């Protein structure tokens, strides 16, 4: 690993992919997750029905929104609030949600 201590050194990294070992990531508070842990999670409703997979996360400012893509290609947007996202298990890549009635 090479250190980049100045602007010129850092400029060499523009548009490059960097990787950080998980052990060196900042610890998160309970209920917080890294985006890369959420993308790819399967999302189920509280009755166990598969809604789809998280394919993107929209950062709205007030709360994040999970973009869940179903097997049919249709997208559902789920606000990341306690009333909608009931549980997240990043180890199992599984999210339980209570989507609004209109979904």
PDB file of N, CA and C in Angstrom:
ATOM      1  N   UNK A   1       0.842  -1.166   0.000  1.00  0.00           N
ATOM      2  CA  UNK A   1       0.000   0.000   0.000  1.00  0.00           C
ATOM      3  C   UNK A   1       0.894   1.239   0.000  1.00  0.00           C
ATOM      4  N   UNK A   2       0.541   2.197  -0.803  1.00  0.00           N
ATOM      5  CA  UNK A   2       1.301   3.431  -0.918  1.00  0.00           C
ATOM      6  C   UNK A   2       0.535   4.572  -0.257  1.00  0.00           C
ATOM      7  N   UNK A   3       1.232   5.361   0.557  1.00  0.00           N
ATOM      8  CA  UNK A   3       0.594   6.520   1.174  1.00  0.00           C
ATOM      9  C   UNK A   3       0.520   7.668   0.180  1.00  0.00           C
ATOM     10  N   UNK A   4      -0.527   8.442   0.295  1.00  0.00           N
ATOM     11  CA  UNK A   4      -0.716   9.647  -0.515  1.00  0.00           C
ATOM     12  C   UNK A   4      -0.852  10.807   0.456  1.00  0.00           C
ATOM     13  N   UNK A   5       0.235  11.546   0.646  1.00  0.00           N
ATOM     14  CA  UNK A   5       0.253  12.591   1.670  1.00  0.00           C
ATOM     15  C   UNK A   5      -0.037  13.987   1.147  1.00  0.00           C
ATOM     16  N   UNK A   6      -0.127  14.156  -0.158  1.00  0.00           N
ATOM     17  CA  UNK A   6      -0.345  15.503  -0.670  1.00  0.00           C
ATOM     18  C   UNK A   6      -1.318  15.460  -1.836  1.00  0.00           C
ATOM     19  N   UNK A   7      -1.666  16.616  -2.311  1.00  0.00           N
ATOM     20  CA  UNK A   7      -2.645  16.747  -3.391  1.00  0.00           C
ATOM     21  C   UNK A   7      -2.197  16.021  -4.657  1.00  0.00           C
ATOM     22  N   UNK A   8      -0.922  16.148  -5.018  1.00  0.00           N
ATOM     23  CA  UNK A   8      -0.430  15.488  -6.231  1.00  0.00           C
ATOM     24  C   UNK A   8      -0.493  13.974  -6.104  1.00  0.00           C
ATOM     25  N   UNK A   9      -0.153  13.474  -4.942  1.00  0.00           N
ATOM     26  CA  UNK A   9      -0.235  12.031  -4.723  1.00  0.00           C
ATOM     27  C   UNK A   9      -1.669  11.541  -4.779  1.00  0.00           C
ATOM     28  N   UNK A  10      -2.568  12.308  -4.196  1.00  0.00           N
ATOM     29  CA  UNK A  10      -3.979  11.939  -4.207  1.00  0.00           C
ATOM     30  C   UNK A  10      -4.573  12.027  -5.613  1.00  0.00           C
ATOM     31  N   UNK A  11      -4.085  12.952  -6.430  1.00  0.00           N
ATOM     32  CA  UNK A  11      -4.598  13.116  -7.804  1.00  0.00           C
ATOM     33  C   UNK A  11      -4.395  11.847  -8.622  1.00  0.00           C
ATOM     34  N   UNK A  12      -3.398  11.073  -8.274  1.00  0.00           N
ATOM     35  CA  UNK A  12      -3.146   9.823  -8.995  1.00  0.00           C
ATOM     36  C   UNK A  12      -4.252   8.802  -8.757  1.00  0.00           C
ATOM     37  N   UNK A  13      -5.074   9.025  -7.752  1.00  0.00           N
ATOM     38  CA  UNK A  13      -6.149   8.087  -7.425  1.00  0.00           C
ATOM     39  C   UNK A  13      -7.495   8.462  -8.029  1.00  0.00           C
ATOM     40  N   UNK A  14      -7.575   9.597  -8.702  1.00  0.00           N
ATOM     41  CA  UNK A  14      -8.833  10.037  -9.295  1.00  0.00           C
ATOM     42  C   UNK A  14      -9.304   8.992 -10.303  1.00  0.00           C
ATOM     43  N   UNK A  15     -10.594   8.630 -10.183  1.00  0.00           N
ATOM     44  CA  UNK A  15     -11.253   7.645 -11.048  1.00  0.00           C
ATOM     45  C   UNK A  15     -10.647   6.255 -10.925  1.00  0.00           C
ATOM     46  N   UNK A  16     -10.027   5.984  -9.796  1.00  0.00           N
ATOM     47  CA  UNK A  16      -9.470   4.658  -9.519  1.00  0.00           C
ATOM     48  C   UNK A  16     -10.317   4.007  -8.433  1.00  0.00           C
ATOM     49  N   UNK A  17     -10.372   2.706  -8.455  1.00  0.00           N
ATOM     50  CA  UNK A  17     -11.071   1.971  -7.413  1.00  0.00           C
ATOM     51  C   UNK A  17     -10.099   1.751  -6.261  1.00  0.00           C
ATOM     52  N   UNK A  18     -10.568   2.026  -5.056  1.00  0.00           N
ATOM     53  CA  UNK A  18      -9.744   1.755  -3.897  1.00  0.00           C
ATOM     54  C   UNK A  18     -10.472   0.739  -3.023  1.00  0.00           C
ATOM     55  N   UNK A  19      -9.727  -0.011  -2.277  1.00  0.00           N
ATOM     56  CA  UNK A  19     -10.302  -1.003  -1.387  1.00  0.00           C
ATOM     57  C   UNK A  19      -9.724  -0.829   0.003  1.00  0.00           C
ATOM     58  N   UNK A  20     -10.579  -1.033   0.983  1.00  0.00           N
ATOM     59  CA  UNK A  20     -10.183  -0.936   2.378  1.00  0.00           C
ATOM     60  C   UNK A  20     -10.622  -2.231   3.055  1.00  0.00           C
ATOM     61  N   UNK A  21      -9.739  -2.865   3.778  1.00  0.00           N
ATOM     62  CA  UNK A  21     -10.161  -4.083   4.493  1.00  0.00           C
ATOM     63  C   UNK A  21     -11.285  -3.757   5.480  1.00  0.00           C
ATOM     64  N   UNK A  22     -12.250  -4.658   5.597  1.00  0.00           N
ATOM     65  CA  UNK A  22     -13.386  -4.451   6.498  1.00  0.00           C
ATOM     66  C   UNK A  22     -12.909  -4.153   7.915  1.00  0.00           C
ATOM     67  N   UNK A  23     -11.804  -4.751   8.319  1.00  0.00           N
ATOM     68  CA  UNK A  23     -11.283  -4.537   9.676  1.00  0.00           C
ATOM     69  C   UNK A  23     -10.843  -3.098   9.909  1.00  0.00           C
ATOM     70  N   UNK A  24     -10.626  -2.328   8.847  1.00  0.00           N
ATOM     71  CA  UNK A  24     -10.193  -0.945   8.987  1.00  0.00           C
ATOM     72  C   UNK A  24     -11.321   0.071   8.783  1.00  0.00           C
ATOM     73  N   UNK A  25     -12.537  -0.418   8.554  1.00  0.00           N
ATOM     74  CA  UNK A  25     -13.676   0.478   8.396  1.00  0.00           C
ATOM     75  C   UNK A  25     -14.092   1.054   9.735  1.00  0.00           C
ATOM     76  N   UNK A  26     -14.660   2.238   9.684  1.00  0.00           N
ATOM     77  CA  UNK A  26     -15.162   2.883  10.889  1.00  0.00           C
ATOM     78  C   UNK A  26     -16.318   2.056  11.457  1.00  0.00           C
ATOM     79  N   UNK A  27     -16.308   1.794  12.757  1.00  0.00           N
ATOM     80  CA  UNK A  27     -17.441   1.064  13.335  1.00  0.00           C
ATOM     81  C   UNK A  27     -18.719   1.894  13.221  1.00  0.00           C
ATOM     82  N   UNK A  28     -19.826   1.212  13.001  1.00  0.00           N
ATOM     83  CA  UNK A  28     -21.112   1.882  12.870  1.00  0.00           C
ATOM     84  C   UNK A  28     -21.961   1.628  14.107  1.00  0.00           C
ATOM     85  N   UNK A  29     -22.843   2.558  14.385  1.00  0.00           N
ATOM     86  CA  UNK A  29     -23.790   2.390  15.481  1.00  0.00           C
ATOM     87  C   UNK A  29     -24.818   1.327  15.111  1.00  0.00           C
ATOM     88  N   UNK A  30     -25.479   0.784  16.117  1.00  0.00           N
ATOM     89  CA  UNK A  30     -26.524  -0.205  15.868  1.00  0.00           C
ATOM     90  C   UNK A  30     -27.588   0.403  14.959  1.00  0.00           C
ATOM     91  N   UNK A  31     -28.006  -0.349  13.957  1.00  0.00           N
ATOM     92  CA  UNK A  31     -29.010   0.129  13.022  1.00  0.00           C
ATOM     93  C   UNK A  31     -28.438   0.868  11.827  1.00  0.00           C
ATOM     94  N   UNK A  32     -27.113   1.042  11.797  1.00  0.00           N
ATOM     95  CA  UNK A  32     -26.457   1.652  10.640  1.00  0.00           C
ATOM     96  C   UNK A  32     -25.741   0.563   9.861  1.00  0.00           C
ATOM     97  N   UNK A  33     -25.695   0.737   8.531  1.00  0.00           N
ATOM     98  CA  UNK A  33     -25.103  -0.283   7.669  1.00  0.00           C
ATOM     99  C   UNK A  33     -24.337   0.399   6.552  1.00  0.00           C
ATOM    100  N   UNK A  34     -23.320  -0.273   6.075  1.00  0.00           N
ATOM    101  CA  UNK A  34     -22.631   0.206   4.885  1.00  0.00           C
ATOM    102  C   UNK A  34     -23.486  -0.122   3.665  1.00  0.00           C
ATOM    103  N   UNK A  35     -23.472   0.774   2.688  1.00  0.00           N
ATOM    104  CA  UNK A  35     -24.269   0.577   1.476  1.00  0.00           C
ATOM    105  C   UNK A  35     -23.934  -0.752   0.810  1.00  0.00           C
ATOM    106  N   UNK A  36     -22.650  -1.095   0.768  1.00  0.00           N
ATOM    107  CA  UNK A  36     -22.269  -2.334   0.093  1.00  0.00           C
ATOM    108  C   UNK A  36     -22.793  -3.576   0.823  1.00  0.00           C
ATOM    109  N   UNK A  37     -23.160  -3.450   2.087  1.00  0.00           N
ATOM    110  CA  UNK A  37     -23.763  -4.570   2.805  1.00  0.00           C
ATOM    111  C   UNK A  37     -25.248  -4.713   2.487  1.00  0.00           C
ATOM    112  N   UNK A  38     -25.907  -3.613   2.144  1.00  0.00           N
ATOM    113  CA  UNK A  38     -27.348  -3.636   1.877  1.00  0.00           C
ATOM    114  C   UNK A  38     -27.650  -4.030   0.427  1.00  0.00           C
ATOM    115  N   UNK A  39     -26.844  -3.518  -0.518  1.00  0.00           N
ATOM    116  CA  UNK A  39     -27.067  -3.863  -1.930  1.00  0.00           C
ATOM    117  C   UNK A  39     -26.962  -5.385  -2.076  1.00  0.00           C
ATOM    118  N   UNK A  40     -27.951  -5.963  -2.717  1.00  0.00           N
ATOM    119  CA  UNK A  40     -27.959  -7.412  -2.927  1.00  0.00           C
ATOM    120  C   UNK A  40     -28.763  -8.182  -1.894  1.00  0.00           C
ATOM    121  N   UNK A  41     -29.223  -7.499  -0.847  1.00  0.00           N
ATOM    122  CA  UNK A  41     -30.060  -8.179   0.151  1.00  0.00           C
ATOM    123  C   UNK A  41     -31.427  -8.507  -0.456  1.00  0.00           C
ATOM    124  N   UNK A  42     -31.939  -9.679  -0.095  1.00  0.00           N
ATOM    125  CA  UNK A  42     -33.301 -10.046  -0.473  1.00  0.00           C
ATOM    126  C   UNK A  42     -34.252  -9.379   0.504  1.00  0.00           C
ATOM    127  N   UNK A  43     -35.362  -8.870  -0.025  1.00  0.00           N
ATOM    128  CA  UNK A  43     -36.347  -8.177   0.806  1.00  0.00           C
ATOM    129  C   UNK A  43     -37.643  -8.980   0.799  1.00  0.00           C
ATOM    130  N   UNK A  44     -38.123  -9.269   2.009  1.00  0.00           N
ATOM    131  CA  UNK A  44     -39.357 -10.019   2.190  1.00  0.00           C
ATOM    132  C   UNK A  44     -40.351  -9.156   2.956  1.00  0.00           C
ATOM    133  N   UNK A  45     -41.654  -9.356   2.680  1.00  0.00           N
ATOM    134  CA  UNK A  45     -42.644  -8.672   3.506  1.00  0.00           C
ATOM    135  C   UNK A  45     -42.786  -9.457   4.805  1.00  0.00           C
ATOM    136  N   UNK A  46     -43.562  -8.946   5.741  1.00  0.00           N
ATOM    137  CA  UNK A  46     -43.649  -9.583   7.061  1.00  0.00           C
ATOM    138  C   UNK A  46     -44.368 -10.927   7.025  1.00  0.00           C
ATOM    139  N   UNK A  47     -44.978 -11.277   5.870  1.00  0.00           N
ATOM    140  CA  UNK A  47     -45.613 -12.585   5.692  1.00  0.00           C
ATOM    141  C   UNK A  47     -44.685 -13.581   5.000  1.00  0.00           C
ATOM    142  N   UNK A  48     -43.451 -13.140   4.700  1.00  0.00           N
ATOM    143  CA  UNK A  48     -42.480 -14.034   4.085  1.00  0.00           C
ATOM    144  C   UNK A  48     -42.470 -14.042   2.576  1.00  0.00           C
ATOM    145  N   UNK A  49     -43.245 -13.162   1.945  1.00  0.00           N
ATOM    146  CA  UNK A  49     -43.281 -13.081   0.490  1.00  0.00           C
ATOM    147  C   UNK A  49     -42.089 -12.276  -0.010  1.00  0.00           C
ATOM    148  N   UNK A  50     -41.389 -12.808  -1.004  1.00  0.00           N
ATOM    149  CA  UNK A  50     -40.239 -12.122  -1.576  1.00  0.00           C
ATOM    150  C   UNK A  50     -40.693 -10.916  -2.387  1.00  0.00           C
ATOM    151  N   UNK A  51     -40.179  -9.734  -2.028  1.00  0.00           N
ATOM    152  CA  UNK A  51     -40.476  -8.518  -2.787  1.00  0.00           C
ATOM    153  C   UNK A  51     -39.431  -8.279  -3.873  1.00  0.00           C
ATOM    154  N   UNK A  52     -38.208  -8.712  -3.631  1.00  0.00           N
ATOM    155  CA  UNK A  52     -37.138  -8.521  -4.603  1.00  0.00           C
ATOM    156  C   UNK A  52     -35.806  -8.347  -3.897  1.00  0.00           C
ATOM    157  N   UNK A  53     -34.899  -7.709  -4.601  1.00  0.00           N
ATOM    158  CA  UNK A  53     -33.531  -7.505  -4.119  1.00  0.00           C
ATOM    159  C   UNK A  53     -33.197  -6.022  -4.131  1.00  0.00           C
ATOM    160  N   UNK A  54     -32.472  -5.573  -3.122  1.00  0.00           N
ATOM    161  CA  UNK A  54     -32.046  -4.174  -3.087  1.00  0.00           C
ATOM    162  C   UNK A  54     -31.006  -3.973  -4.183  1.00  0.00           C
ATOM    163  N   UNK A  55     -31.323  -3.100  -5.133  1.00  0.00           N
ATOM    164  CA  UNK A  55     -30.420  -2.854  -6.261  1.00  0.00           C
ATOM    165  C   UNK A  55     -29.790  -1.467  -6.217  1.00  0.00           C
ATOM    166  N   UNK A  56     -30.334  -0.597  -5.376  1.00  0.00           N
ATOM    167  CA  UNK A  56     -29.784   0.755  -5.262  1.00  0.00           C
ATOM    168  C   UNK A  56     -30.301   1.368  -3.965  1.00  0.00           C
ATOM    169  N   UNK A  57     -29.612   2.411  -3.523  1.00  0.00           N
ATOM    170  CA  UNK A  57     -30.054   3.159  -2.350  1.00  0.00           C
ATOM    171  C   UNK A  57     -30.041   4.633  -2.725  1.00  0.00           C
ATOM    172  N   UNK A  58     -31.184   5.268  -2.565  1.00  0.00           N
ATOM    173  CA  UNK A  58     -31.304   6.697  -2.850  1.00  0.00           C
ATOM    174  C   UNK A  58     -31.079   7.462  -1.556  1.00  0.00           C
ATOM    175  N   UNK A  59     -30.209   8.450  -1.609  1.00  0.00           N
ATOM    176  CA  UNK A  59     -29.907   9.277  -0.435  1.00  0.00           C
ATOM    177  C   UNK A  59     -30.722  10.562  -0.570  1.00  0.00           C
ATOM    178  N   UNK A  60     -31.828  10.661   0.176  1.00  0.00           N
ATOM    179  CA  UNK A  60     -32.745  11.789   0.010  1.00  0.00           C
ATOM    180  C   UNK A  60     -32.473  12.946   0.953  1.00  0.00           C
ATOM    181  N   UNK A  61     -31.680  12.723   1.971  1.00  0.00           N
ATOM    182  CA  UNK A  61     -31.423  13.768   2.954  1.00  0.00           C
ATOM    183  C   UNK A  61     -32.163  13.499   4.242  1.00  0.00           C
ATOM    184  N   UNK A  62     -33.472  13.245   4.161  1.00  0.00           N
ATOM    185  CA  UNK A  62     -34.230  12.969   5.384  1.00  0.00           C
ATOM    186  C   UNK A  62     -34.092  11.509   5.798  1.00  0.00           C
ATOM    187  N   UNK A  63     -34.158  10.613   4.840  1.00  0.00           N
ATOM    188  CA  UNK A  63     -33.930   9.189   5.085  1.00  0.00           C
ATOM    189  C   UNK A  63     -33.547   8.534   3.761  1.00  0.00           C
ATOM    190  N   UNK A  64     -32.849   7.429   3.859  1.00  0.00           N
ATOM    191  CA  UNK A  64     -32.513   6.692   2.644  1.00  0.00           C
ATOM    192  C   UNK A  64     -33.758   5.983   2.121  1.00  0.00           C
ATOM    193  N   UNK A  65     -33.695   5.590   0.853  1.00  0.00           N
ATOM    194  CA  UNK A  65     -34.772   4.838   0.217  1.00  0.00           C
ATOM    195  C   UNK A  65     -34.136   3.652  -0.491  1.00  0.00           C
ATOM    196  N   UNK A  66     -34.584   2.442  -0.150  1.00  0.00           N
ATOM    197  CA  UNK A  66     -34.092   1.245  -0.825  1.00  0.00           C
ATOM    198  C   UNK A  66     -34.879   1.049  -2.114  1.00  0.00           C
ATOM    199  N   UNK A  67     -34.157   0.846  -3.214  1.00  0.00           N
ATOM    200  CA  UNK A  67     -34.762   0.485  -4.487  1.00  0.00           C
ATOM    201  C   UNK A  67     -34.747  -1.036  -4.541  1.00  0.00           C
ATOM    202  N   UNK A  68     -35.926  -1.624  -4.523  1.00  0.00           N
ATOM    203  CA  UNK A  68     -36.063  -3.078  -4.512  1.00  0.00           C
ATOM    204  C   UNK A  68     -36.593  -3.509  -5.868  1.00  0.00           C
ATOM    205  N   UNK A  69     -35.817  -4.326  -6.560  1.00  0.00           N
ATOM    206  CA  UNK A  69     -36.190  -4.788  -7.891  1.00  0.00           C
ATOM    207  C   UNK A  69     -36.700  -6.222  -7.791  1.00  0.00           C
ATOM    208  N   UNK A  70     -37.940  -6.426  -8.243  1.00  0.00           N
ATOM    209  CA  UNK A  70     -38.553  -7.746  -8.211  1.00  0.00           C
ATOM    210  C   UNK A  70     -38.067  -8.609  -9.354  1.00  0.00           C
ATOM    211  N   UNK A  71     -38.425  -9.881  -9.292  1.00  0.00           N
ATOM    212  CA  UNK A  71     -38.040 -10.827 -10.350  1.00  0.00           C
ATOM    213  C   UNK A  71     -38.600 -10.415 -11.704  1.00  0.00           C
ATOM    214  N   UNK A  72     -39.711  -9.665 -11.709  1.00  0.00           N
ATOM    215  CA  UNK A  72     -40.331  -9.206 -12.954  1.00  0.00           C
ATOM    216  C   UNK A  72     -39.694  -7.914 -13.475  1.00  0.00           C
ATOM    217  N   UNK A  73     -38.712  -7.394 -12.749  1.00  0.00           N
ATOM    218  CA  UNK A  73     -38.041  -6.162 -13.159  1.00  0.00           C
ATOM    219  C   UNK A  73     -38.674  -4.890 -12.634  1.00  0.00           C
ATOM    220  N   UNK A  74     -39.845  -5.003 -12.019  1.00  0.00           N
ATOM    221  CA  UNK A  74     -40.500  -3.825 -11.450  1.00  0.00           C
ATOM    222  C   UNK A  74     -39.779  -3.386 -10.185  1.00  0.00           C
ATOM    223  N   UNK A  75     -39.742  -2.078  -9.974  1.00  0.00           N
ATOM    224  CA  UNK A  75     -39.072  -1.526  -8.810  1.00  0.00           C
ATOM    225  C   UNK A  75     -40.074  -1.035  -7.780  1.00  0.00           C
ATOM    226  N   UNK A  76     -39.735  -1.247  -6.520  1.00  0.00           N
ATOM    227  CA  UNK A  76     -40.499  -0.747  -5.387  1.00  0.00           C
ATOM    228  C   UNK A  76     -39.544   0.111  -4.576  1.00  0.00           C
ATOM    229  N   UNK A  77     -40.012   1.269  -4.139  1.00  0.00           N
ATOM    230  CA  UNK A  77     -39.198   2.154  -3.316  1.00  0.00           C
ATOM    231  C   UNK A  77     -39.663   2.044  -1.873  1.00  0.00           C
ATOM    232  N   UNK A  78     -38.724   1.721  -0.970  1.00  0.00           N
ATOM    233  CA  UNK A  78     -39.046   1.569   0.436  1.00  0.00           C
ATOM    234  C   UNK A  78     -38.258   2.569   1.260  1.00  0.00           C
ATOM    235  N   UNK A  79     -38.972   3.435   1.971  1.00  0.00           N
ATOM    236  CA  UNK A  79     -38.312   4.398   2.845  1.00  0.00           C
ATOM    237  C   UNK A  79     -37.646   3.644   3.988  1.00  0.00           C
ATOM    238  N   UNK A  80     -36.431   4.031   4.292  1.00  0.00           N
ATOM    239  CA  UNK A  80     -35.706   3.379   5.379  1.00  0.00           C
ATOM    240  C   UNK A  80     -36.075   4.100   6.687  1.00  0.00           C
ATOM    241  N   UNK A  81     -37.249   3.710   7.179  1.00  0.00           N
ATOM    242  CA  UNK A  81     -37.764   4.221   8.447  1.00  0.00           C
ATOM    243  C   UNK A  81     -38.258   3.012   9.240  1.00  0.00           C
ATOM    244  N   UNK A  82     -38.305   3.108  10.566  1.00  0.00           N
ATOM    245  CA  UNK A  82     -38.671   1.947  11.393  1.00  0.00           C
ATOM    246  C   UNK A  82     -40.030   1.331  11.076  1.00  0.00           C
ATOM    247  N   UNK A  83     -41.001   2.128  10.610  1.00  0.00           N
ATOM    248  CA  UNK A  83     -42.316   1.574  10.285  1.00  0.00           C
ATOM    249  C   UNK A  83     -42.303   0.729   9.016  1.00  0.00           C
ATOM    250  N   UNK A  84     -41.299   0.905   8.162  1.00  0.00           N
ATOM    251  CA  UNK A  84     -41.237   0.183   6.891  1.00  0.00           C
ATOM    252  C   UNK A  84     -40.170  -0.915   6.925  1.00  0.00           C
ATOM    253  N   UNK A  85     -38.981  -0.595   7.353  1.00  0.00           N
ATOM    254  CA  UNK A  85     -37.910  -1.596   7.421  1.00  0.00           C
ATOM    255  C   UNK A  85     -37.909  -2.156   8.836  1.00  0.00           C
ATOM    256  N   UNK A  86     -38.390  -3.394   8.974  1.00  0.00           N
ATOM    257  CA  UNK A  86     -38.574  -3.993  10.291  1.00  0.00           C
ATOM    258  C   UNK A  86     -37.301  -4.636  10.827  1.00  0.00           C
ATOM    259  N   UNK A  87     -36.526  -5.277   9.945  1.00  0.00           N
ATOM    260  CA  UNK A  87     -35.278  -5.895  10.388  1.00  0.00           C
ATOM    261  C   UNK A  87     -34.312  -6.023   9.217  1.00  0.00           C
ATOM    262  N   UNK A  88     -33.034  -5.971   9.563  1.00  0.00           N
ATOM    263  CA  UNK A  88     -31.964  -6.114   8.577  1.00  0.00           C
ATOM    264  C   UNK A  88     -30.962  -7.116   9.135  1.00  0.00           C
ATOM    265  N   UNK A  89     -30.674  -8.152   8.349  1.00  0.00           N
ATOM    266  CA  UNK A  89     -29.658  -9.138   8.711  1.00  0.00           C
ATOM    267  C   UNK A  89     -28.654  -9.191   7.566  1.00  0.00           C
ATOM    268  N   UNK A  90     -27.580  -8.383   7.671  1.00  0.00           N
ATOM    269  CA  UNK A  90     -26.622  -8.314   6.561  1.00  0.00           C
ATOM    270  C   UNK A  90     -25.856  -9.625   6.416  1.00  0.00           C
ATOM    271  N   UNK A  91     -25.704 -10.378   7.502  1.00  0.00           N
ATOM    272  CA  UNK A  91     -25.030 -11.676   7.414  1.00  0.00           C
ATOM    273  C   UNK A  91     -25.796 -12.649   6.543  1.00  0.00           C
ATOM    274  N   UNK A  92     -27.111 -12.646   6.687  1.00  0.00           N
ATOM    275  CA  UNK A  92     -27.982 -13.520   5.893  1.00  0.00           C
ATOM    276  C   UNK A  92     -28.435 -12.849   4.602  1.00  0.00           C
ATOM    277  N   UNK A  93     -28.061 -11.548   4.427  1.00  0.00           N
ATOM    278  CA  UNK A  93     -28.486 -10.761   3.257  1.00  0.00           C
ATOM    279  C   UNK A  93     -30.015 -10.755   3.140  1.00  0.00           C
ATOM    280  N   UNK A  94     -30.680 -10.504   4.275  1.00  0.00           N
ATOM    281  CA  UNK A  94     -32.143 -10.561   4.327  1.00  0.00           C
ATOM    282  C   UNK A  94     -32.698  -9.351   5.066  1.00  0.00           C
ATOM    283  N   UNK A  95     -33.711  -8.740   4.462  1.00  0.00           N
ATOM    284  CA  UNK A  95     -34.407  -7.603   5.044  1.00  0.00           C
ATOM    285  C   UNK A  95     -35.887  -7.948   5.117  1.00  0.00           C
ATOM    286  N   UNK A  96     -36.496  -7.643   6.261  1.00  0.00           N
ATOM    287  CA  UNK A  96     -37.944  -7.804   6.418  1.00  0.00           C
ATOM    288  C   UNK A  96     -38.554  -6.409   6.408  1.00  0.00           C
ATOM    289  N   UNK A  97     -39.578  -6.216   5.571  1.00  0.00           N
ATOM    290  CA  UNK A  97     -40.192  -4.905   5.412  1.00  0.00           C
ATOM    291  C   UNK A  97     -41.710  -4.999   5.542  1.00  0.00           C
ATOM    292  N   UNK A  98     -42.298  -3.885   5.899  1.00  0.00           N
ATOM    293  CA  UNK A  98     -43.748  -3.726   5.920  1.00  0.00           C
ATOM    294  C   UNK A  98     -44.076  -2.602   4.959  1.00  0.00           C
ATOM    295  N   UNK A  99     -44.173  -2.926   3.658  1.00  0.00           N
ATOM    296  CA  UNK A  99     -44.390  -1.867   2.670  1.00  0.00           C
ATOM    297  C   UNK A  99     -45.763  -1.224   2.814  1.00  0.00           C
ATOM    298  N   UNK A 100     -45.883   0.016   2.348  1.00  0.00           N
ATOM    299  CA  UNK A 100     -47.195   0.678   2.357  1.00  0.00           C
ATOM    300  C   UNK A 100     -48.228  -0.151   1.600  1.00  0.00           C
ATOM    301  N   UNK A 101     -49.484   0.048   1.927  1.00  0.00           N
ATOM    302  CA  UNK A 101     -50.580  -0.722   1.317  1.00  0.00           C
ATOM    303  C   UNK A 101     -50.617  -0.641  -0.202  1.00  0.00           C
ATOM    304  N   UNK A 102     -50.251   0.513  -0.754  1.00  0.00           N
ATOM    305  CA  UNK A 102     -50.397   0.707  -2.197  1.00  0.00           C
ATOM    306  C   UNK A 102     -49.328  -0.041  -3.008  1.00  0.00           C
ATOM    307  N   UNK A 103     -48.375  -0.638  -2.340  1.00  0.00           N
ATOM    308  CA  UNK A 103     -47.324  -1.365  -3.089  1.00  0.00           C
ATOM    309  C   UNK A 103     -47.789  -2.786  -3.324  1.00  0.00           C
TER     310      UNK A 103
END
